[in-house]
PDB file of C-alpha atoms in Angstrom:
ATOM      1  CA  MET A 484      50.489  27.412  92.894  1.00  0.00           C
ATOM      2  CA  TYR A 485      48.820  25.755  95.868  1.00  0.00           C
ATOM      3  CA  GLN A 486      52.080  25.101  97.691  1.00  0.00           C
ATOM      4  CA  GLU A 487      53.083  28.755  97.240  1.00  0.00           C
ATOM      5  CA  CYS A 488      49.764  29.831  98.775  1.00  0.00           C
ATOM      6  CA  VAL A 489      50.352  27.687 101.863  1.00  0.00           C
ATOM      7  CA  ARG A 490      53.970  28.838 102.125  1.00  0.00           C
ATOM      8  CA  THR A 491      52.969  32.517 101.873  1.00  0.00           C
ATOM      9  CA  TYR A 492      50.302  32.073 104.556  1.00  0.00           C
ATOM     10  CA  GLY A 493      52.913  30.476 106.812  1.00  0.00           C
ATOM     11  CA  ASP A 494      55.340  33.329 106.192  1.00  0.00           C
ATOM     12  CA  ILE A 495      52.711  35.936 106.990  1.00  0.00           C
ATOM     13  CA  ASN A 496      51.605  34.038 110.079  1.00  0.00           C
ATOM     14  CA  PHE A 497      55.195  33.586 111.286  1.00  0.00           C
ATOM     15  CA  LYS A 498      55.851  37.325 110.995  1.00  0.00           C
ATOM     16  CA  GLY A 499      52.876  38.099 113.218  1.00  0.00           C
ATOM     17  CA  VAL A 500      50.821  39.773 110.505  1.00  0.00           C
ATOM     18  CA  LEU A 501      47.091  39.403 111.077  1.00  0.00           C
ATOM     19  CA  PRO A 502      45.570  38.182 107.800  1.00  0.00           C
ATOM     20  CA  HIS A 503      42.454  39.819 106.402  1.00  0.00           C
ATOM     21  CA  GLY A 504      39.300  37.741 106.795  1.00  0.00           C
ATOM     22  CA  TYR A 505      39.130  37.055 103.061  1.00  0.00           C
ATOM     23  CA  VAL A 506      42.401  35.127 103.200  1.00  0.00           C
ATOM     24  CA  PHE A 507      41.084  32.303 105.367  1.00  0.00           C
ATOM     25  CA  PRO A 508      38.554  30.741 102.964  1.00  0.00           C
ATOM     26  CA  LYS A 509      41.100  30.767 100.148  1.00  0.00           C
ATOM     27  CA  VAL A 510      43.817  29.109 102.220  1.00  0.00           C
ATOM     28  CA  LEU A 511      41.357  26.555 103.615  1.00  0.00           C
ATOM     29  CA  LYS A 512      40.266  25.690 100.076  1.00  0.00           C
ATOM     30  CA  VAL A 513      43.894  25.141  99.074  1.00  0.00           C
ATOM     31  CA  CYS A 514      44.433  22.970 102.160  1.00  0.00           C
ATOM     32  CA  ALA A 515      41.466  20.850 101.106  1.00  0.00           C
ATOM     33  CA  LEU A 516      42.773  20.557  97.534  1.00  0.00           C
ATOM     34  CA  LEU A 517      46.168  19.487  98.874  1.00  0.00           C
ATOM     35  CA  SER A 518      44.636  17.267 101.577  1.00  0.00           C
ATOM     36  CA  ASN A 519      46.837  19.168 104.012  1.00  0.00           C
ATOM     37  CA  LEU A 520      45.012  18.708 107.310  1.00  0.00           C
ATOM     38  CA  LYS A 521      47.930  20.014 109.381  1.00  0.00           C
ATOM     39  CA  VAL A 522      47.870  23.487 107.807  1.00  0.00           C
ATOM     40  CA  GLY A 523      44.058  23.427 107.702  1.00  0.00           C
ATOM     41  CA  ILE A 524      43.972  22.992 111.484  1.00  0.00           C
ATOM     42  CA  VAL A 525      46.380  25.913 111.937  1.00  0.00           C
ATOM     43  CA  VAL A 526      44.248  28.144 109.696  1.00  0.00           C
ATOM     44  CA  HIS A 527      41.091  27.120 111.578  1.00  0.00           C
ATOM     45  CA  ARG A 528      42.786  28.015 114.868  1.00  0.00           C
ATOM     46  CA  ASP A 529      43.758  31.393 113.425  1.00  0.00           C
ATOM     47  CA  VAL A 530      40.145  32.037 112.372  1.00  0.00           C
ATOM     48  CA  ILE A 531      38.961  31.368 115.917  1.00  0.00           C
ATOM     49  CA  ILE A 532      41.660  33.583 117.417  1.00  0.00           C
ATOM     50  CA  LEU A 533      40.854  36.402 114.986  1.00  0.00           C
ATOM     51  CA  HIS A 534      37.165  36.234 115.896  1.00  0.00           C
ATOM     52  CA  LEU A 535      38.007  36.295 119.599  1.00  0.00           C
ATOM     53  CA  LEU A 536      40.303  39.287 119.172  1.00  0.00           C
ATOM     54  CA  ILE A 537      37.598  41.155 117.278  1.00  0.00           C
ATOM     55  CA  CYS A 538      35.011  40.226 119.895  1.00  0.00           C
ATOM     56  CA  ILE A 539      37.228  41.397 122.772  1.00  0.00           C
ATOM     57  CA  HIS A 540      38.163  44.599 120.905  1.00  0.00           C
ATOM     58  CA  TYR A 541      34.530  45.508 120.269  1.00  0.00           C
ATOM     59  CA  SER A 542      33.562  44.770 123.868  1.00  0.00           C
ATOM     60  CA  LYS A 543      36.349  46.938 125.250  1.00  0.00           C
ATOM     61  CA  CYS A 544      35.277  49.745 122.908  1.00  0.00           C
ATOM     62  CA  GLU A 545      31.737  49.447 124.305  1.00  0.00           C
ATOM     63  CA  ASP A 546      30.479  48.161 120.952  1.00  0.00           C
ATOM     64  CA  VAL A 547      28.808  45.094 122.383  1.00  0.00           C
ATOM     65  CA  ARG A 548      26.435  44.827 119.433  1.00  0.00           C
ATOM     66  CA  SER A 549      29.354  44.233 117.050  1.00  0.00           C
ATOM     67  CA  ALA A 550      30.970  41.817 119.495  1.00  0.00           C
ATOM     68  CA  LYS A 551      27.707  39.859 119.682  1.00  0.00           C
ATOM     69  CA  GLN A 552      27.482  39.773 115.888  1.00  0.00           C
ATOM     70  CA  VAL A 553      30.995  38.327 115.644  1.00  0.00           C
ATOM     71  CA  PHE A 554      30.169  35.830 118.401  1.00  0.00           C
ATOM     72  CA  ASP A 555      26.961  34.763 116.658  1.00  0.00           C
ATOM     73  CA  GLU A 556      28.806  34.211 113.369  1.00  0.00           C
ATOM     74  CA  MET A 557      31.459  32.005 114.968  1.00  0.00           C
ATOM     75  CA  VAL A 558      31.372  28.315 114.154  1.00  0.00           C
ATOM     76  CA  GLY A 559      32.036  26.051 117.102  1.00  0.00           C
ATOM     77  CA  ARG A 560      31.949  28.491 119.999  1.00  0.00           C
ATOM     78  CA  ASP A 561      34.081  27.190 122.852  1.00  0.00           C
ATOM     79  CA  LEU A 562      34.832  28.128 126.455  1.00  0.00           C
ATOM     80  CA  LEU A 563      37.183  30.940 125.462  1.00  0.00           C
ATOM     81  CA  SER A 564      34.696  32.566 123.116  1.00  0.00           C
ATOM     82  CA  HIS A 565      31.927  32.331 125.728  1.00  0.00           C
ATOM     83  CA  ASN A 566      34.190  33.777 128.422  1.00  0.00           C
ATOM     84  CA  SER A 567      35.136  36.662 126.130  1.00  0.00           C
ATOM     85  CA  MET A 568      31.530  37.528 125.370  1.00  0.00           C
ATOM     86  CA  ILE A 569      30.367  37.157 128.986  1.00  0.00           C
ATOM     87  CA  SER A 570      33.247  39.382 130.084  1.00  0.00           C
ATOM     88  CA  GLY A 571      32.284  41.973 127.468  1.00  0.00           C
ATOM     89  CA  TYR A 572      28.735  42.024 128.771  1.00  0.00           C
ATOM     90  CA  VAL A 573      29.833  42.341 132.400  1.00  0.00           C
ATOM     91  CA  CYS A 574      32.388  45.078 131.618  1.00  0.00           C
ATOM     92  CA  ASN A 575      29.644  47.081 129.934  1.00  0.00           C
ATOM     93  CA  GLY A 576      27.111  46.600 132.737  1.00  0.00           C
ATOM     94  CA  LEU A 577      24.887  44.262 130.725  1.00  0.00           C
ATOM     95  CA  PHE A 578      24.481  41.789 133.563  1.00  0.00           C
ATOM     96  CA  GLY A 579      21.223  40.236 132.354  1.00  0.00           C
ATOM     97  CA  LEU A 580      22.778  39.418 128.978  1.00  0.00           C
ATOM     98  CA  ALA A 581      25.855  37.984 130.714  1.00  0.00           C
ATOM     99  CA  LEU A 582      23.688  35.740 132.883  1.00  0.00           C
ATOM    100  CA  GLY A 583      21.585  34.667 129.910  1.00  0.00           C
ATOM    101  CA  LEU A 584      24.648  33.738 127.878  1.00  0.00           C
ATOM    102  CA  PHE A 585      26.068  31.892 130.885  1.00  0.00           C
ATOM    103  CA  ASP A 586      22.865  29.864 131.198  1.00  0.00           C
ATOM    104  CA  SER A 587      22.835  28.966 127.505  1.00  0.00           C
ATOM    105  CA  MET A 588      26.544  28.137 127.599  1.00  0.00           C
ATOM    106  CA  LEU A 589      25.900  25.422 130.181  1.00  0.00           C
ATOM    107  CA  ASP A 590      24.081  23.334 127.569  1.00  0.00           C
ATOM    108  CA  GLY A 591      27.312  22.469 125.771  1.00  0.00           C
ATOM    109  CA  CYS A 592      30.282  23.975 127.557  1.00  0.00           C
ATOM    110  CA  GLU A 593      31.706  23.409 131.040  1.00  0.00           C
ATOM    111  CA  PRO A 594      32.506  26.710 132.852  1.00  0.00           C
ATOM    112  CA  ASP A 595      35.954  27.241 134.326  1.00  0.00           C
ATOM    113  CA  ILE A 596      37.262  29.502 137.086  1.00  0.00           C
ATOM    114  CA  VAL A 597      37.425  32.474 134.687  1.00  0.00           C
ATOM    115  CA  THR A 598      33.764  31.995 133.768  1.00  0.00           C
ATOM    116  CA  LEU A 599      32.700  31.736 137.390  1.00  0.00           C
ATOM    117  CA  ASN A 600      34.737  34.759 138.495  1.00  0.00           C
ATOM    118  CA  THR A 601      33.359  36.831 135.640  1.00  0.00           C
ATOM    119  CA  ILE A 602      29.758  35.814 136.206  1.00  0.00           C
ATOM    120  CA  MET A 603      30.097  36.570 139.934  1.00  0.00           C
ATOM    121  CA  ASP A 604      30.830  40.182 138.969  1.00  0.00           C
ATOM    122  CA  ALA A 605      27.365  40.295 137.420  1.00  0.00           C
ATOM    123  CA  TYR A 606      25.845  39.515 140.811  1.00  0.00           C
ATOM    124  CA  CYS A 607      27.940  41.990 142.825  1.00  0.00           C
TER     125      CYS A 607
END
C-alpha cells in the first residue's frame, strides 16, 4: 500500500493539515522503497518547515530553550533556520547568544539582509 501512503500524505499536505512528526519517517521510508525522489524532496522540505515553525513558535513564547533544542536537532541547518533562531534570541534579549550563533553561522552560511538587520538589533 505504498502508493496509498504517498497519496494520503499528498492529500493531507494539500489540505493544509500539519502532519505529526511521526508521519515523516514513515513517508520517507515509503519514498525510498518506491524510489520516488520527487515526493521525498517534498517531505524533506515539509520537515524543515515544521522545525522552523516550531522554533519560531517557541521563541515567540519565550521558550528559547525548546527552540534551541529543535534547532540543534535539525539536519542541514540553512540561512532561514539560523535567522529564525537568531531572531528568537534577539527578541528575548539574549544578545550574547544571538551574536555567538551569528559567528558560528558564518562558517557555513552566508548572511543576508534579514540576518544583518536582526543582528544589528543585538548591538542597539
